[in-house]
Backbone as a printed PyTorch tensor [residue, N CA C, xyz], in Angstrom:
tensor([[[ 25.1140,   5.1210,  -4.4010],
         [ 23.6930,   5.0610,  -4.6320],
         [ 23.1670,   3.6880,  -4.2260]],

        [[ 22.0560,   3.6800,  -3.4520],
         [ 21.4570,   2.4310,  -2.9960],
         [ 20.5710,   1.8300,  -4.0800]],

        [[ 20.4320,   0.5140,  -4.0370],
         [ 19.5720,  -0.2030,  -4.9730],
         [ 18.1140,   0.0590,  -4.6080]],

        [[ 17.2710,   0.3290,  -5.5700],
         [ 15.8530,   0.5950,  -5.3440],
         [ 15.0740,  -0.7210,  -5.4060]],

        [[ 14.5510,  -1.1600,  -4.2720],
         [ 13.7860,  -2.4080,  -4.1920],
         [ 12.2890,  -2.2000,  -4.3820]],

        [[ 11.8640,  -0.9870,  -4.7220],
         [ 10.4380,  -0.7160,  -4.8870],
         [  9.8540,  -1.6180,  -5.9690]],

        [[  8.7150,  -2.2190,  -5.6420],
         [  7.9920,  -3.1270,  -6.5370],
         [  8.8210,  -4.3510,  -6.9340]],

        [[  9.6140,  -4.8240,  -5.9950],
         [ 10.4360,  -6.0210,  -6.1980],
         [ 10.3570,  -6.9090,  -4.9630]],

        [[ 10.7050,  -8.1640,  -5.1370],
         [ 10.7190,  -9.0950,  -4.0290],
         [ 11.5850, -10.2930,  -4.3540]],

        [[ 11.7200, -11.1750,  -3.3700],
         [ 12.5150, -12.3850,  -3.5530],
         [ 11.9610, -13.4920,  -2.6670]],

        [[ 11.9930, -14.7100,  -3.1930],
         [ 11.6100, -15.9030,  -2.4470],
         [ 12.8300, -16.7950,  -2.2960]],

        [[ 12.9490, -17.4150,  -1.1310],
         [ 14.0650, -18.3150,  -0.8580],
         [ 13.5100, -19.6570,  -0.4050]],

        [[ 14.1280, -20.7270,  -0.8750],
         [ 13.6950, -22.0830,  -0.5210],
         [ 13.8660, -22.3100,   0.9800]],

        [[ 12.8800, -22.9540,   1.5840],
         [ 12.9210, -23.3230,   2.9880],
         [ 13.6080, -24.6840,   3.0910]],

        [[ 14.9160, -24.6760,   3.2870],
         [ 15.6910, -25.9220,   3.3340],
         [ 15.4220, -26.7380,   4.5930]],

        [[ 14.8180, -26.1150,   5.6280],
         [ 14.5520, -26.8090,   6.8870],
         [ 13.1350, -27.3780,   6.9590]],

        [[ 12.4060, -27.3570,   5.8530],
         [ 11.0130, -27.8010,   5.8460],
         [ 10.8950, -29.2890,   6.1510]],

        [[  9.8940, -29.6080,   6.9780],
         [  9.5480, -31.0040,   7.2430],
         [  8.7860, -31.5190,   6.0250]],

        [[  9.2960, -32.5270,   5.3030],
         [  8.6400, -33.0000,   4.0740],
         [  7.2470, -33.5730,   4.3040]],

        [[  6.9180, -33.9020,   5.5420],
         [  5.6000, -34.4730,   5.8480],
         [  4.5770, -33.4090,   6.2530]],

        [[  4.9830, -32.1490,   6.2830],
         [  4.0980, -31.0660,   6.7090],
         [  3.7310, -30.1960,   5.5110]],

        [[  2.5430, -30.4520,   4.9370],
         [  2.0980, -29.6950,   3.7610],
         [  1.7880, -28.2410,   4.0730]],

        [[  1.5100, -27.9240,   5.3430],
         [  1.1760, -26.5460,   5.7090],
         [  2.4130, -25.6670,   5.8080]],

        [[  3.5590, -26.2690,   6.0650],
         [  4.7920, -25.4980,   6.1720],
         [  5.2070, -25.0190,   4.7780]],

        [[  5.5600, -23.7600,   4.6730],
         [  5.8570, -23.1800,   3.3590],
         [  7.1410, -23.7410,   2.7530]],

        [[  7.1460, -23.8030,   1.4280],
         [  8.3140, -24.2610,   0.6880],
         [  9.2850, -23.1110,   0.4190]],

        [[  8.7420, -21.9030,   0.3100],
         [  9.5360, -20.7010,   0.0290],
         [  9.0520, -19.5570,   0.9160]],

        [[  9.9600, -18.6500,   1.2530],
         [  9.5710, -17.4510,   1.9920],
         [ 10.4770, -16.3020,   1.5790]],

        [[  9.9890, -15.0960,   1.7930],
         [ 10.7740, -13.9290,   1.4360],
         [ 10.0300, -12.6470,   1.7140]],

        [[ 10.4670, -11.5830,   1.0620],
         [  9.8550, -10.2810,   1.2380],
         [  9.4960,  -9.6930,  -0.1140]],

        [[  8.5620,  -8.7560,  -0.0830],
         [  8.0670,  -8.1140,  -1.2840],
         [  7.8010,  -6.6560,  -0.9640]],

        [[  8.1740,  -5.7580,  -1.8630],
         [  7.8950,  -4.3370,  -1.7100],
         [  6.9080,  -3.9260,  -2.7980]],

        [[  5.7910,  -3.3310,  -2.3700],
         [  4.7980,  -2.8240,  -3.3200],
         [  4.5640,  -1.3590,  -3.0040]],

        [[  4.9710,  -0.4980,  -3.9210],
         [  4.7870,   0.9490,  -3.7630],
         [  5.3640,   1.4570,  -2.4370]],

        [[  6.4780,   0.8490,  -1.9890],
         [  7.1420,   1.2890,  -0.7670],
         [  6.6540,   0.6230,   0.5070]],

        [[  5.6240,  -0.2160,   0.4240],
         [  5.1280,  -0.9550,   1.5860],
         [  5.6890,  -2.3610,   1.5350]],

        [[  6.2420,  -2.8370,   2.6560],
         [  6.8750,  -4.1570,   2.6830],
         [  5.9040,  -5.2310,   3.1520]],

        [[  6.0440,  -6.4170,   2.5420],
         [  5.1950,  -7.5650,   2.8430],
         [  6.0500,  -8.8120,   3.0230]],

        [[  5.5220,  -9.7670,   3.8190],
         [  6.0850, -11.1120,   3.8780],
         [  5.4070, -11.8940,   2.7660]],

        [[  6.1410, -12.7190,   2.0610],
         [  5.5580, -13.5570,   1.0130],
         [  5.9730, -15.0060,   1.2540]],

        [[  5.0070, -15.9080,   1.1230],
         [  5.2500, -17.3360,   1.3230],
         [  4.7570, -18.0850,   0.1020]],

        [[  5.3960, -19.2060,  -0.2030],
         [  5.0080, -19.9950,  -1.3570],
         [  5.0160, -21.4830,  -1.0650]],

        [[  4.0500, -22.1730,  -1.6570],
         [  3.9380, -23.6140,  -1.5300],
         [  3.8810, -24.2360,  -2.9100]],

        [[  4.6490, -25.2870,  -3.1350],
         [  4.5930, -26.0110,  -4.3980],
         [  3.3930, -26.9490,  -4.3190]],

        [[  2.4670, -26.7900,  -5.2400],
         [  1.2510, -27.5990,  -5.2770],
         [  1.1400, -28.2940,  -6.6320]],

        [[  0.2640, -29.2880,  -6.7080],
         [ -0.0040, -29.9890,  -7.9520],
         [ -1.4820, -29.8460,  -8.2770]],

        [[ -1.7850, -29.4090,  -9.4930],
         [ -3.1620, -29.2250,  -9.9390],
         [ -3.8820, -30.5640,  -9.9960]],

        [[ -5.0830, -30.6210,  -9.4410],
         [ -5.8850, -31.8490,  -9.5030],
         [ -6.3650, -32.1190, -10.9190]],

        [[ -6.6290, -31.0520, -11.6740],
         [ -7.1560, -31.2150, -13.0370],
         [ -6.0950, -31.6420, -14.0360]],

        [[ -4.9480, -30.9490, -14.0090],
         [ -3.9360, -31.1740, -15.0520],
         [ -2.7270, -31.9690, -14.5800]],

        [[ -2.5320, -32.0330, -13.2540],
         [ -1.3500, -32.7060, -12.7220],
         [ -0.0890, -31.8600, -12.7850]],

        [[ -0.2220, -30.6270, -13.2930],
         [  0.9330, -29.7290, -13.3870],
         [  1.2240, -29.0830, -12.0380]],

        [[  2.5010, -28.8630, -11.7870],
         [  2.9110, -28.1950, -10.5600],
         [  2.7870, -26.6880, -10.7330]],

        [[  2.4600, -26.0120,  -9.6250],
         [  2.3720, -24.5590,  -9.6190],
         [  2.7800, -24.0440,  -8.2510]],

        [[  2.9520, -22.7410,  -8.1320],
         [  3.3600, -22.1070,  -6.8790],
         [  2.1820, -21.3190,  -6.3300]],

        [[  1.6950, -21.7140,  -5.1670],
         [  0.6260, -21.0110,  -4.4720],
         [  1.2670, -19.9880,  -3.5450]],

        [[  0.7640, -18.7420,  -3.5420],
         [  1.3950, -17.6630,  -2.7900],
         [  0.4740, -17.0760,  -1.7310]],

        [[  1.0830, -16.5660,  -0.6690],
         [  0.3860, -15.8350,   0.3750],
         [  1.2120, -14.5960,   0.6910]],

        [[  0.5270, -13.4510,   0.8610],
         [  1.2090, -12.1890,   1.1470],
         [  0.5790, -11.5770,   2.3880]],

        [[  1.4150, -11.1480,   3.3450],
         [  0.9450, -10.4870,   4.5660],
         [  1.7780,  -9.2420,   4.7910]],

        [[  1.1480,  -8.1420,   5.2190],
         [  1.9220,  -6.9280,   5.5000],
         [  2.9120,  -7.1600,   6.6370]],

        [[  4.0940,  -6.5720,   6.5090],
         [  5.0730,  -6.6170,   7.5970],
         [  4.6120,  -5.6090,   8.6390]],

        [[  4.5480,  -6.0380,   9.8690],
         [  4.1760,  -5.1390,  10.9600],
         [  5.1260,  -5.3960,  12.1030]],

        [[  5.4310,  -4.3380,  12.8340],
         [  6.2570,  -4.5070,  14.0180],
         [  5.4950,  -5.3490,  15.0210]],

        [[  6.1830,  -6.3070,  15.6050],
         [  5.5530,  -7.1280,  16.6210],
         [  5.3610,  -6.2850,  17.8780]],

        [[  4.2290,  -6.4710,  18.5730],
         [  4.0450,  -5.7300,  19.8150],
         [  5.0660,  -6.1920,  20.8520]],

        [[  5.4700,  -5.3070,  21.7490],
         [  6.4610,  -5.7010,  22.7500],
         [  5.9460,  -6.8570,  23.6040]],

        [[  6.8340,  -7.7640,  23.9370],
         [  6.4670,  -8.9070,  24.7730],
         [  6.0980,  -8.4250,  26.1610]],

        [[  5.0980,  -9.0690,  26.7420],
         [  4.6600,  -8.7010,  28.0840],
         [  4.2250,  -9.9560,  28.8150]],

        [[  4.3090,  -9.9190,  30.1220],
         [  3.8590, -11.0360,  30.9370],
         [  2.4150, -10.8410,  31.3730]],

        [[  1.8050,  -9.7510,  30.9660],
         [  0.4510,  -9.4120,  31.3550],
         [ -0.5340, -10.3140,  30.6160]],

        [[ -1.5380, -10.8250,  31.3140],
         [ -2.5330, -11.6610,  30.6580],
         [ -3.5830, -10.7780,  29.9920]],

        [[ -4.3390, -11.3490,  29.0810],
         [ -5.3860, -10.5820,  28.3970],
         [ -6.4590, -10.1490,  29.3790]],

        [[ -6.6940, -10.9030,  30.4420],
         [ -7.7020, -10.5360,  31.4360],
         [ -7.3270,  -9.2290,  32.1260]],

        [[ -6.0250,  -8.9500,  32.2460],
         [ -5.5750,  -7.7110,  32.8780],
         [ -5.9850,  -6.4830,  32.0760]],

        [[ -6.2610,  -6.6570,  30.7900],
         [ -6.6530,  -5.5280,  29.9510],
         [ -7.9760,  -4.9240,  30.3840]],

        [[ -8.8370,  -5.7370,  31.0010],
         [-10.1660,  -5.2500,  31.3820],
         [-10.1550,  -4.5550,  32.7320]],

        [[ -9.1570,  -4.8200,  33.5340],
         [ -9.0330,  -4.2340,  34.8760],
         [-10.3300,  -4.3730,  35.6660]],

        [[-11.0040,  -5.4960,  35.4860],
         [-12.2460,  -5.7600,  36.1960],
         [-12.0250,  -6.8460,  37.2280]],

        [[-12.8750,  -6.8060,  38.2230],
         [-12.9270,  -7.9160,  39.1660],
         [-14.3000,  -8.5330,  39.0360]],

        [[-14.3300,  -9.8210,  38.9920],
         [-15.6140, -10.5110,  38.8760],
         [-15.9160, -11.1100,  40.2410]],

        [[-17.0330, -10.6690,  40.8180],
         [-17.4250, -11.1750,  42.1420],
         [-18.2710, -12.4180,  41.9850]],

        [[-17.8880, -13.4860,  42.7050],
         [-18.6680, -14.7120,  42.6830],
         [-19.1260, -15.0240,  44.0650]]])
Protein backbone atom coordinates (compact mmCIF):
# COMPACT_ATOMS: atom_id res chain seq x y z
CA UNK A 1 0.00 0.00 0.00
CA UNK A 2 1.32 3.44 -1.00
CA UNK A 3 1.50 6.37 1.41
CA UNK A 4 -1.30 8.92 0.87
CA UNK A 5 0.21 12.40 0.47
CA UNK A 6 -3.16 14.11 -0.01
CA UNK A 7 -3.34 17.39 1.93
CA UNK A 8 0.30 17.09 3.00
CA UNK A 9 3.55 18.77 2.08
CA UNK A 10 7.17 19.23 3.04
CA UNK A 11 9.69 22.07 3.06
CA UNK A 12 13.44 21.56 2.81
CA UNK A 13 16.16 24.06 3.71
CA UNK A 14 17.96 25.63 0.75
CA UNK A 15 21.56 24.89 1.76
CA UNK A 16 22.90 26.56 -1.42
CA UNK A 17 21.29 29.95 -0.71
CA UNK A 18 23.37 33.08 -1.16
CA UNK A 19 23.18 34.76 2.30
CA UNK A 20 23.24 38.20 0.65
CA UNK A 21 20.19 37.52 -1.55
CA UNK A 22 16.97 38.17 0.39
CA UNK A 23 14.84 37.23 -2.63
CA UNK A 24 16.24 33.71 -2.81
CA UNK A 25 14.06 31.32 -0.82
CA UNK A 26 15.24 29.77 2.43
CA UNK A 27 13.03 26.68 2.04
CA UNK A 28 11.36 24.91 -0.87
CA UNK A 29 9.20 21.86 -1.35
CA UNK A 30 5.90 20.50 -2.55
CA UNK A 31 2.36 20.54 -1.24
CA UNK A 32 -0.71 18.48 -2.15
CA UNK A 33 -4.15 20.02 -1.68
CA UNK A 34 -7.13 17.83 -2.55
CA UNK A 35 -4.96 15.91 -5.05
CA UNK A 36 -3.54 18.99 -6.80
CA UNK A 37 0.22 19.49 -6.45
CA UNK A 38 1.88 22.83 -5.72
CA UNK A 39 5.40 24.22 -5.34
CA UNK A 40 5.86 25.87 -1.94
CA UNK A 41 8.62 28.32 -1.00
CA UNK A 42 9.47 29.87 2.34
CA UNK A 43 11.51 32.82 3.54
CA UNK A 44 12.59 33.48 7.12
CA UNK A 45 11.59 37.06 7.92
CA UNK A 46 11.68 39.29 10.99
CA UNK A 47 8.62 41.30 12.06
CA UNK A 48 9.22 45.05 12.09
CA UNK A 49 6.73 45.50 14.94
CA UNK A 50 7.74 42.72 17.32
CA UNK A 51 11.18 41.65 16.11
CA UNK A 52 9.99 38.03 16.10
CA UNK A 53 11.00 35.71 13.29
CA UNK A 54 8.34 34.12 11.10
CA UNK A 55 8.08 32.08 7.89
CA UNK A 56 6.64 33.83 4.84
CA UNK A 57 5.20 31.38 2.28
CA UNK A 58 4.45 31.35 -1.44
CA UNK A 59 2.48 28.63 -3.25
CA UNK A 60 2.33 28.09 -7.03
CA UNK A 61 0.57 25.30 -8.94
CA UNK A 62 2.87 22.69 -10.47
CA UNK A 63 2.52 22.79 -14.23
CA UNK A 64 4.34 20.92 -16.93
CA UNK A 65 6.86 23.18 -18.58
CA UNK A 66 6.17 23.81 -22.26
CA UNK A 67 8.58 22.01 -24.59
CA UNK A 68 11.72 23.98 -25.38
CA UNK A 69 11.79 25.55 -28.81
CA UNK A 70 14.14 27.73 -30.80
CA UNK A 71 11.19 29.60 -32.30
CA UNK A 72 10.95 33.28 -31.39
CA UNK A 73 7.72 34.84 -30.13
CA UNK A 74 7.52 36.90 -33.35
CA UNK A 75 7.14 33.63 -35.28
CA UNK A 76 3.83 33.06 -33.49
CA UNK A 77 2.20 35.85 -35.49
CA UNK A 78 3.37 34.57 -38.88
CA UNK A 79 3.21 38.15 -40.12
CA UNK A 80 5.53 40.14 -42.26
CA UNK A 81 5.86 43.81 -41.56
CA UNK A 82 6.56 45.88 -44.66
CA UNK A 83 8.70 48.96 -44.17
